[in-house]
Amino acid sequence: MLFPTIDFGLFFAFSFILVWGLNPYNTVKKYVLLALSLAFYASWNWRFLFLLLASGAISYVVGLYVDASAQRPFRRLALGAGVALDLAILAYFKYLDFFIAQALNLAHMLGFDLPLGFVNVTLPVAISFLTFHAISYVVDVYRGRIPASRSPLDILLYVSFFPHLVAGPIVRAHEFLPQLASPRRAGDFSFGENMLLILGGLFKKMVIANYLAVRFVDPVFTDPSQFSRFDLIMAVYAYAIQIYADFSAYTDIAIGVAALLGYRFPQNFNQPYRALGIGDFWRRWHMTLSNWLRDYLYIPLGGNRHGAWATARNLMLTMTLGGLWHGANWTFLIWGAMHGAALVVDHAWRRSAAFARWGGGPIVRVVDWALTFNFVCLAWLFFRAPSLDAVGQFLSGVWTDNGAASTMPAVVLPLIACGALTQIAPPQTRAAMGVVLDNRGALAQAAFGFVLLYAIVVLAPSASAPFIYFQF
């Protein structure tokens, strides 16, 4: 059940009416939300419901144990076992075949055979995001940041809540669980602003991302040898806009849907292509993942507390593992390592005497932005390409140029410009428009929303591409 579909529209409309109708009966409402979330997940593959329930059960039991007195024996061991079990489930479904392939390749190079076969398991939808939520809960309980929930219902609803379940944003337990304690107040949420957030997400996904993917990016990356140097270069920039429009669209819709049900999610994107430096980029791009990696990997590794070399090592490890989280492929590892190396350079530059002297100047800022944006786009090539061989073929085409005429559709440049506008539009614009809509009443809101939705459907291409982050 995908967000930009009639099926989900009907599902959400039913959920919205039911949830607010049950709002005075908070416990009943939570059971209904859990049932709706499980039904949403089961629409992909009902068999993986057991995996979802198992993850919630592990989190609940481990949370209760590690929340006890610090004197309780084996408390740290219980935490380690819970985290290891979550990671083992993730590794089995997502990485086992990758590691088997690397072991077989290494054995072949050394001249012997290993009695290993591929598992070929189906990758469960949302397995990575599910793991991140489960780990963050038990670790935060262990650290004393939140008390363990005594309600298995609340924990199951936290890990399975359907707006964030498939592709984020990553919602931390201390941000979500307190919201389950009492009925929600409709007046705390702007209907107009969140309707605009959802419709804006639908436009970014159905029009910008889908057109760029179907009409240009996918064909170029499928067979780079058939396209000119200009088309290859433009495809990389087009993909930069596509992945932003695609992923930010999903989280915009998720945040808006959750808000209309009465729950707040954290912001996940903040105009990332305006970033000045790679560090700034990661404070703007997939912010909930960046914060998760910082709090649960980078800081436990030592952060920046033990000198420049240790900081560089921790940045490289964090980003390389962050790349691996995206998928079991060398391209993702290299993509993560590229960002790790760039963060090391960025970290050193911003602490240098040269930056203190010239870093605030307009020319340096323009150069800083240009280098950051173009590096991010170059790294997207590794993220998008299906293999290292495909990356080599792509770069060879850019280097040599086959002399072919450009076949880039005319719609690509306007769509890139449209995506660029989202990076410079004042952030408060949607909130101001939401206030205007809220003051016009329900009938005006419904009419305005219907007109915008109809326009999006008319503008959208007949073919569509799945959300990019569904694969993670």
Coordinates of C-alpha atoms in Angstrom, one line a residue:
M1 CA 0.0 0.0 0.0
L2 CA 1.9 3.1 -1.3
F3 CA 1.2 6.6 -0.1
P4 CA 0.4 8.1 -3.5
T5 CA -2.4 5.6 -4.3
I6 CA -6.2 5.6 -4.1
D7 CA -5.9 2.6 -1.8
F8 CA -3.9 4.5 0.8
G9 CA -6.1 7.6 0.4
L10 CA -9.2 5.5 1.4
F11 CA -7.2 3.7 4.1
F12 CA -6.1 7.0 5.6
A13 CA -9.6 8.6 5.4
F14 CA -11.0 5.6 7.2
S15 CA -8.2 5.8 9.8
F16 CA -8.6 9.5 10.3
I17 CA -12.3 9.3 11.1
L18 CA -11.9 6.3 13.3
V19 CA -9.0 7.6 15.3
W20 CA -10.5 11.0 16.1
G21 CA -13.9 9.3 16.8
L22 CA -12.1 7.1 19.4
N23 CA -9.9 9.9 20.8
P24 CA -11.7 10.2 24.2
Y25 CA -11.0 6.4 24.7
N26 CA -7.2 6.5 24.5
T27 CA -6.5 2.9 25.1
V28 CA -9.1 1.7 22.6
K29 CA -7.7 4.2 20.1
K30 CA -4.2 2.8 20.5
Y31 CA -5.4 -0.8 19.9
V32 CA -7.1 0.4 16.8
L33 CA -4.0 2.3 15.6
L34 CA -1.9 -0.9 16.2
A35 CA -4.4 -2.9 14.2
L36 CA -4.4 -0.4 11.4
S37 CA -0.6 -0.4 11.4
L38 CA -0.4 -4.2 11.3
A39 CA -2.9 -4.2 8.4
F40 CA -0.8 -1.6 6.6
Y41 CA 2.3 -3.7 6.9
A42 CA 0.5 -6.9 6.1
S43 CA -0.6 -5.4 2.7
W44 CA 3.0 -6.1 1.5
N45 CA 3.5 -9.5 3.1
W46 CA 1.5 -10.8 6.1
R47 CA 4.1 -13.4 6.9
F48 CA 6.5 -10.6 8.1
L49 CA 4.0 -9.5 10.7
F50 CA 5.7 -12.1 13.0
L51 CA 9.0 -10.3 12.5
L52 CA 7.4 -7.0 13.4
L53 CA 5.8 -8.4 16.5
A54 CA 9.0 -10.2 17.5
S55 CA 11.0 -7.0 17.3
G56 CA 8.5 -5.2 19.5
A57 CA 8.5 -8.1 22.0
I58 CA 12.4 -8.1 22.2
S59 CA 12.3 -4.3 22.8
Y60 CA 9.7 -4.6 25.5
V61 CA 11.4 -7.4 27.4
V62 CA 15.0 -5.9 27.2
G63 CA 13.7 -2.5 28.0
L64 CA 12.1 -3.7 31.2
Y65 CA 15.2 -5.5 32.3
V66 CA 17.8 -2.8 31.6
D67 CA 15.5 -0.2 33.2
A68 CA 15.9 -1.9 36.6
S69 CA 18.4 -0.8 39.2
A70 CA 22.0 -0.4 37.9
Q71 CA 22.9 -3.1 40.5
R72 CA 20.9 -5.7 38.6
P73 CA 23.4 -8.3 37.4
F74 CA 24.1 -8.7 33.7
R75 CA 22.2 -5.5 32.8
R76 CA 24.8 -4.5 30.2
L77 CA 24.8 -8.1 28.9
A78 CA 21.0 -8.0 28.5
L79 CA 21.3 -4.8 26.5
G80 CA 24.0 -6.3 24.3
A81 CA 22.0 -9.4 23.7
G82 CA 18.9 -7.4 22.7
V83 CA 20.9 -5.2 20.3
A84 CA 22.7 -8.2 18.9
L85 CA 19.5 -10.0 18.3
D86 CA 18.0 -7.0 16.4
L87 CA 21.2 -6.8 14.3
A88 CA 21.3 -10.5 13.7
I89 CA 17.7 -10.4 12.2
L90 CA 18.8 -7.4 10.0
A91 CA 22.0 -9.2 9.0
Y92 CA 20.2 -12.4 8.1
F93 CA 17.7 -10.8 5.8
K94 CA 19.7 -8.0 4.3
Y95 CA 23.4 -8.9 4.4
L96 CA 23.9 -12.7 4.6
D97 CA 23.9 -13.3 0.8
F98 CA 26.3 -10.4 0.3
F99 CA 28.8 -11.8 2.9
I100 CA 28.5 -15.3 1.4
A101 CA 29.3 -13.8 -2.1
Q102 CA 32.4 -12.1 -0.7
A103 CA 33.5 -15.2 1.0
L104 CA 33.1 -17.3 -2.1
N105 CA 34.9 -14.7 -4.2
L106 CA 37.8 -14.7 -1.8
A107 CA 38.0 -18.5 -1.7
H108 CA 38.0 -18.6 -5.5
M109 CA 40.9 -16.1 -5.6
L110 CA 42.8 -18.3 -3.1
G111 CA 42.2 -21.4 -5.2
F112 CA 39.7 -23.4 -3.1
D113 CA 35.9 -23.9 -2.8
L114 CA 33.7 -23.3 0.1
P115 CA 30.6 -25.4 0.8
L116 CA 28.4 -22.3 1.0
G117 CA 25.1 -21.6 -0.8
F118 CA 23.0 -18.5 -1.1
V119 CA 20.0 -18.1 1.2
N120 CA 17.9 -16.0 -1.2
V121 CA 15.5 -14.8 1.4
T122 CA 12.9 -12.1 0.7
L123 CA 13.9 -8.7 2.1
P124 CA 11.2 -7.6 4.5
V125 CA 9.9 -4.1 3.9
A126 CA 11.2 -1.6 6.4
I127 CA 13.6 -4.0 8.1
S128 CA 16.3 -1.3 8.5
F129 CA 14.0 1.3 9.9
L130 CA 12.4 -1.2 12.2
T131 CA 15.8 -2.2 13.6
F132 CA 16.8 1.4 14.1
H133 CA 13.7 2.1 16.2
A134 CA 14.1 -1.0 18.3
I135 CA 17.8 -0.3 19.1
S136 CA 17.2 3.3 19.9
Y137 CA 14.5 2.4 22.4
V138 CA 16.5 -0.1 24.4
V139 CA 19.7 2.0 24.4
D140 CA 17.8 5.1 25.5
V141 CA 16.2 3.1 28.4
Y142 CA 19.7 1.8 29.4
R143 CA 21.1 5.3 29.3
G144 CA 18.3 6.5 31.5
R145 CA 17.0 9.0 28.9
I146 CA 13.5 7.5 29.1
P147 CA 11.9 5.0 31.5
A148 CA 10.9 1.6 30.1
S149 CA 7.3 1.4 29.1
R150 CA 5.2 -1.0 31.1
S151 CA 2.8 -1.2 28.2
P152 CA 3.5 -3.8 25.5
L153 CA 0.8 -2.0 23.5
D154 CA 2.7 1.2 23.5
I155 CA 6.0 -0.5 22.4
L156 CA 4.3 -2.4 19.6
L157 CA 2.6 0.7 18.4
Y158 CA 5.9 2.7 18.5
V159 CA 7.7 0.2 16.3
S160 CA 4.8 -0.4 13.9
F161 CA 3.1 3.0 13.6
F162 CA 2.3 3.0 9.9
P163 CA 3.3 6.6 8.9
H164 CA 6.9 6.1 9.8
L165 CA 7.2 2.3 9.4
V166 CA 8.4 1.9 5.9
A167 CA 10.9 4.7 5.2
G168 CA 11.0 7.0 8.2
P169 CA 11.6 9.5 9.5
I170 CA 13.3 7.7 12.4
V171 CA 11.3 8.6 15.4
R172 CA 13.0 8.2 18.7
A173 CA 11.1 6.6 21.6
H174 CA 11.4 9.7 23.8
E175 CA 9.7 11.7 21.0
F176 CA 6.8 9.4 20.4
L177 CA 5.9 7.4 23.6
P178 CA 5.0 10.4 25.7
Q179 CA 2.4 11.3 23.1
L180 CA 0.6 8.0 23.6
A181 CA -0.1 8.8 27.3
S182 CA -3.2 11.0 26.8
P183 CA -5.8 11.8 24.2
R184 CA -4.7 14.2 21.5
R185 CA -6.1 17.8 21.0
A186 CA -7.1 18.7 17.4
G187 CA -6.3 22.3 18.1
D188 CA -2.6 21.6 18.5
F189 CA -2.3 20.7 14.8
S190 CA -2.9 22.9 11.8
F191 CA -5.1 21.0 9.3
G192 CA -4.2 23.5 6.5
E193 CA -0.5 23.3 7.0
N194 CA -0.4 19.5 7.2
M195 CA -2.7 19.2 4.2
L196 CA -0.2 21.4 2.2
L197 CA 2.7 19.3 3.5
I198 CA 1.0 16.1 2.2
L199 CA 0.0 17.7 -1.1
G200 CA 3.5 19.1 -1.5
G201 CA 4.9 15.7 -0.9
L202 CA 2.6 14.2 -3.5
F203 CA 3.7 16.8 -6.1
K204 CA 7.4 16.2 -5.4
K205 CA 7.0 12.4 -5.7
M206 CA 4.3 12.0 -8.4
V207 CA 5.5 14.8 -10.7
I208 CA 9.1 15.8 -10.1
A209 CA 10.6 12.5 -8.9
N210 CA 8.5 10.2 -11.2
Y211 CA 9.1 12.3 -14.4
L212 CA 12.9 12.5 -13.8
A213 CA 13.1 8.8 -13.0
V214 CA 11.0 7.4 -15.8
R215 CA 11.8 9.8 -18.6
F216 CA 15.5 10.3 -18.0
V217 CA 17.4 9.0 -15.0
D218 CA 16.4 5.3 -15.2
P219 CA 17.1 4.9 -18.9
V220 CA 20.5 6.6 -18.6
F221 CA 21.7 4.5 -15.7
T222 CA 20.3 1.3 -17.4
D223 CA 22.6 1.7 -20.4
P224 CA 25.1 4.7 -20.1
S225 CA 26.8 3.7 -23.3
Q226 CA 23.8 4.9 -25.4
F227 CA 24.0 8.5 -24.1
S228 CA 26.2 11.5 -24.7
R229 CA 28.6 13.0 -22.1
F230 CA 26.1 15.9 -21.6
D231 CA 23.3 13.5 -20.9
L232 CA 25.4 11.4 -18.5
I233 CA 26.4 14.5 -16.5
M234 CA 22.9 15.9 -16.5
A235 CA 21.5 12.5 -15.3
V236 CA 23.6 12.8 -12.2
Y237 CA 22.2 16.2 -11.4
A238 CA 18.7 15.0 -12.2
Y239 CA 19.2 12.1 -9.9
A240 CA 20.2 14.5 -7.1
I241 CA 16.9 16.3 -7.5
Q242 CA 15.0 13.0 -7.9
I243 CA 16.3 11.4 -4.7
Y244 CA 15.6 14.5 -2.8
A245 CA 12.1 14.9 -4.2
D246 CA 11.4 11.2 -3.7
F247 CA 12.7 10.8 -0.2
S248 CA 11.6 14.1 1.2
A249 CA 8.2 13.6 -0.3
Y250 CA 7.8 10.3 1.6
T251 CA 8.8 11.9 4.9
D252 CA 6.6 15.0 4.2
I253 CA 3.6 12.8 3.7
A254 CA 4.5 10.7 6.8
I255 CA 4.9 13.8 9.0
G256 CA 1.6 15.2 7.6
V257 CA -0.3 12.0 8.0
A258 CA 1.0 11.5 11.6
A259 CA 0.1 15.1 12.5
L260 CA -3.5 14.7 11.2
L261 CA -3.8 11.6 13.4
G262 CA -2.5 13.7 16.3
Y263 CA 1.2 12.8 16.6
R264 CA 4.3 14.9 15.9
F265 CA 7.3 13.6 14.0
P266 CA 10.7 15.3 13.8
Q267 CA 11.8 17.2 10.7
N268 CA 13.8 15.1 8.3
F269 CA 15.0 17.5 5.6
N270 CA 16.0 21.2 5.7
Q271 CA 17.0 22.3 2.2
P272 CA 20.1 20.1 2.1
Y273 CA 21.4 21.4 -1.3
R274 CA 22.0 24.8 0.3
A275 CA 24.6 23.2 2.6
L276 CA 28.0 24.9 3.1
G277 CA 30.2 21.9 3.7
I278 CA 29.5 18.2 4.1
G279 CA 28.9 18.5 7.8
D280 CA 26.2 21.0 7.1
F281 CA 24.8 18.7 4.5
W282 CA 24.3 15.9 7.0
R283 CA 22.7 18.4 9.4
R284 CA 20.1 19.0 6.7
W285 CA 19.8 15.6 4.8
H286 CA 17.9 12.7 6.4
M287 CA 18.4 14.5 9.7
T288 CA 16.9 11.7 11.8
L289 CA 19.4 9.2 10.4
S290 CA 22.3 11.6 10.9
N291 CA 21.2 12.1 14.6
W292 CA 20.8 8.3 15.1
L293 CA 24.3 7.6 13.7
R294 CA 25.8 10.4 15.8
D295 CA 24.2 9.3 19.1
Y296 CA 24.4 5.5 18.7
L297 CA 27.6 5.0 16.7
Y298 CA 29.8 8.1 16.4
I299 CA 29.7 9.2 20.0
P300 CA 30.0 5.7 21.5
L301 CA 33.1 5.3 19.3
G302 CA 34.6 8.3 21.0
G303 CA 33.3 11.1 18.8
N304 CA 35.8 14.0 18.6
R305 CA 37.0 13.6 22.2
H306 CA 40.4 11.9 21.6
G307 CA 42.2 14.0 19.0
A308 CA 42.2 14.5 15.3
W309 CA 43.2 10.9 14.3
A310 CA 40.6 9.3 16.4
T311 CA 38.0 11.7 15.2
A312 CA 38.9 10.9 11.6
R313 CA 38.7 7.2 12.3
N314 CA 35.3 7.6 14.0
L315 CA 33.9 9.7 11.1
M316 CA 35.1 7.1 8.6
L317 CA 33.7 4.2 10.5
T318 CA 30.3 5.9 11.1
M319 CA 29.8 6.9 7.5
T320 CA 31.0 3.7 6.0
L321 CA 28.7 1.7 8.2
G322 CA 26.0 4.2 7.4
G323 CA 26.6 3.5 3.7
L324 CA 26.4 -0.3 4.4
W325 CA 23.1 0.3 6.2
H326 CA 21.6 1.5 2.9
G327 CA 22.3 -1.8 1.2
A328 CA 24.6 -4.9 0.8
N329 CA 26.6 -3.6 -2.1
W330 CA 30.1 -2.2 -2.6
T331 CA 28.6 0.9 -4.2
F332 CA 26.9 1.9 -0.9
L333 CA 30.1 1.2 1.1
I334 CA 32.1 3.5 -1.2
W335 CA 29.4 6.1 -1.1
G336 CA 29.6 6.1 2.7
A337 CA 33.4 6.1 2.7
M338 CA 33.4 9.1 0.4
H339 CA 31.2 11.0 2.7
G340 CA 33.3 9.9 5.7
A341 CA 36.5 11.2 4.0
A342 CA 34.7 14.4 3.0
L343 CA 33.6 14.9 6.7
V344 CA 37.2 14.4 7.8
V345 CA 38.4 17.1 5.4
D346 CA 35.4 19.4 6.3
H347 CA 36.1 18.9 10.0
A348 CA 39.8 19.9 9.6
W349 CA 39.0 22.8 7.4
R350 CA 36.5 24.4 9.7
R351 CA 38.9 24.2 12.6
S352 CA 41.8 25.7 10.7
A353 CA 43.2 29.2 11.0
A354 CA 42.5 29.8 7.3
F355 CA 38.8 29.2 7.8
A356 CA 38.7 31.5 10.8
R357 CA 40.2 34.2 8.7
W358 CA 38.4 33.8 5.3
G359 CA 35.6 31.3 5.9
G360 CA 32.9 33.9 6.3
G361 CA 33.6 35.8 3.1
P362 CA 31.1 35.7 0.2
I363 CA 33.5 34.2 -2.3
V364 CA 34.6 31.4 0.1
R365 CA 30.9 30.7 0.8
V366 CA 30.1 30.4 -2.8
V367 CA 33.0 28.1 -3.4
D368 CA 32.1 26.1 -0.3
W369 CA 28.5 25.6 -1.6
A370 CA 29.7 24.7 -5.1
L371 CA 32.2 22.1 -3.9
T372 CA 29.7 20.6 -1.4
F373 CA 26.9 20.3 -4.0
N374 CA 29.0 18.9 -6.7
F375 CA 30.7 16.4 -4.4
V376 CA 27.3 15.2 -3.1
C377 CA 26.1 14.8 -6.7
L378 CA 29.3 12.8 -7.6
A379 CA 28.7 10.5 -4.6
W380 CA 25.1 10.0 -5.7
L381 CA 26.5 8.3 -8.8
F382 CA 27.8 5.4 -6.6
F383 CA 24.5 5.4 -4.6
R384 CA 22.4 5.1 -7.8
A385 CA 24.5 2.8 -9.9
P386 CA 23.7 -1.0 -9.5
S387 CA 27.3 -2.1 -9.4
L388 CA 30.9 -0.9 -9.6
D389 CA 31.1 -2.0 -13.2
A390 CA 28.2 0.3 -14.0
V391 CA 30.0 3.2 -12.3
G392 CA 33.1 2.5 -14.4
Q393 CA 31.0 2.4 -17.6
F394 CA 29.3 5.6 -16.6
L395 CA 32.6 7.4 -15.8
S396 CA 34.1 6.1 -19.0
G397 CA 31.3 7.6 -21.0
V398 CA 31.8 10.9 -19.4
W399 CA 35.6 10.8 -20.0
T400 CA 35.5 9.6 -23.6
D401 CA 32.2 10.8 -25.0
N402 CA 30.6 8.8 -27.7
G403 CA 29.7 11.8 -29.8
A404 CA 26.0 11.1 -29.6
A405 CA 23.5 13.9 -29.7
S406 CA 21.7 14.8 -26.5
T407 CA 18.4 13.0 -26.1
M408 CA 17.5 14.6 -22.7
P409 CA 13.7 15.3 -22.7
A410 CA 12.8 19.0 -22.5
V411 CA 10.9 18.5 -19.3
V412 CA 14.1 17.6 -17.3
L413 CA 15.5 21.2 -17.0
P414 CA 12.2 22.7 -15.7
L415 CA 11.9 19.8 -13.2
I416 CA 15.4 20.4 -12.0
A417 CA 14.6 24.1 -11.6
C418 CA 11.4 23.2 -9.7
G419 CA 13.5 21.0 -7.4
A420 CA 16.0 23.8 -6.9
L421 CA 13.2 26.2 -5.9
T422 CA 12.4 23.9 -3.0
Q423 CA 15.9 24.7 -1.7
I424 CA 15.4 28.4 -1.5
A425 CA 11.7 28.9 -0.7
P426 CA 11.3 30.5 2.7
P427 CA 10.6 27.7 5.2
Q428 CA 7.8 29.6 6.9
T429 CA 5.8 29.9 3.6
R430 CA 3.8 26.7 4.2
A431 CA 2.9 27.6 7.8
A432 CA 1.6 31.0 6.7
M433 CA -0.5 29.5 4.0
G434 CA -1.8 26.9 6.5
V435 CA -3.0 29.7 8.8
V436 CA -4.9 31.3 5.9
L437 CA -6.5 27.9 5.0
D438 CA -7.4 27.2 8.7
N439 CA -9.2 30.6 8.8
R440 CA -11.3 29.7 5.7
G441 CA -13.1 26.8 7.2
A442 CA -13.5 23.1 6.3
L443 CA -15.4 23.6 3.1
A444 CA -12.7 25.9 1.6
Q445 CA -10.0 23.6 2.8
A446 CA -11.6 20.6 1.1
A447 CA -12.2 22.5 -2.1
F448 CA -8.6 23.8 -2.2
G449 CA -7.2 20.4 -1.4
F450 CA -9.3 18.7 -4.1
V451 CA -8.2 21.2 -6.8
L452 CA -4.5 20.7 -5.9
L453 CA -4.8 17.0 -5.8
Y454 CA -6.6 16.9 -9.2
A455 CA -3.8 19.1 -10.7
I456 CA -1.1 16.8 -9.3
V457 CA -2.9 13.7 -10.8
V458 CA -3.3 15.4 -14.2
L459 CA 0.4 16.5 -14.2
A460 CA 1.8 13.2 -13.1
P461 CA 3.2 10.8 -15.7
S462 CA 1.3 7.6 -16.4
A463 CA 4.3 5.5 -15.3
S464 CA 5.7 5.7 -11.8
A465 CA 8.7 4.6 -9.9
P466 CA 8.7 3.1 -6.4
F467 CA 9.9 5.2 -3.4
I468 CA 13.7 4.9 -3.5
Y469 CA 14.0 4.3 0.3
F470 CA 11.6 1.3 0.2
Q471 CA 14.6 -0.9 -0.6
F472 CA 16.3 0.0 2.6

